[in-house]
Amino acid sequence: MTVFHEVRFPFSVSVGASGGPERRTDIVPLVSGREQRNTPWADSRRRFDVGPGVRSLTDIHTLIGFFEARRGPLHGFRFRDPFDNRSAAPDQAPDTADQLIGTGDGNATQFQLVKHYESGGELWTRTITKPVEGSVRVAVEGVETFDFTLDTANGRVTLADPPASGQAVTAGFAFDVPVRFASERLDLALDEPGAASALSIPLIEIRA
């Protein structure tokens, strides 16, 4: 049975990882020289390569243990994106005003964590499903509240009391990316006594 393991990929091996978001765009060239572009994807997906993080036999030991415990690509796990892992800018701590996650209607108490990406008047909203426990801060109409519960497995915040109609619900948080191994094998090399390497260890984001 495929399940998601709520464990994070070892940080010591992920240092030096490369990667980022990808999108799918179908491009059809026309006889006029123009082109038509369309995308079947509503959201982006992230890919990473943690191979550069393998530098020693200790790293190899850690990596093999993690790979085998996940049964290779069978089970997903958490990964800390080194470039985009919080609601705020990389050099700032998460704050309650970082992201608007909903507006009260007098009845709703549950709100999904999201992160908004905006540039040039365009906005894309990303659903955050793997917040880091202990990092989430929530405010209702600018006033921080501690009366909430958090489901760290899906990123949903449940307030003790429903916000009044029109009240903004905001949040700040750190988060991981749900990923799996993108290959069924590990290609490892012993460079010299005590030193090891891996050409590539690809990870791919799991989308709900």
Steps between C-alpha positions, in 0.01 A plus 500: 500500500633842401515746788670830569772493764497818709879515525740751348785408268827525699621860498868395509459331161275767347759778535611579146174387340389661176158535343184705496154529342405374156192559286354321201426710193375364167632722219354469149688692225275646231580538129499877550798471735287573800424241765222390730582417861289311748561311823327188632643573846323733741796491738876468478693199622842496659797280424823476696833319477663420833794312350747786561434469875665158519861552607593225746433142603291638785279675243474175305399312814232758579372510143475122456312468827254771396456357149436148623257614770295681233518191275654718230233700315210318670446734794514877501679716757572860589778704343619846601525707184824697550366790292132532597398367841310772685215747468738795521814599311800267551670744739189562711324300771137404434253763621125485557437749218696312232220322313125548474351153545133592510222740594251433775132441428382455858484122466821354357776405742730301270745668262759355262854634517605657169783710362440772241753575225450836327690678225399755238138497609470122467431277798533126557394336825676187621337259744731420792439147629809434712553782752776461754358427844556786744561758226141603422372835626141614435322833530137607460457858377861572597479362855705187565308205638625185665158335512542272201603148411716403204492188288863473393414220256285720276564861604155583637454744787189468716412800717319455830245767402381601153624844388228755442389572145765695308782448752833412340672180613876515444790272582875461499677166489788284386423204276639191331429357154341153470729300271609148409810349345474533122721199435481139614872477563787684666818542296779550753876512468791458741750764387766426759511363855244695701376703204197416285277663241179461302461634149126558536225427751184653352194583708161602361213680670186303576185688409173419673 
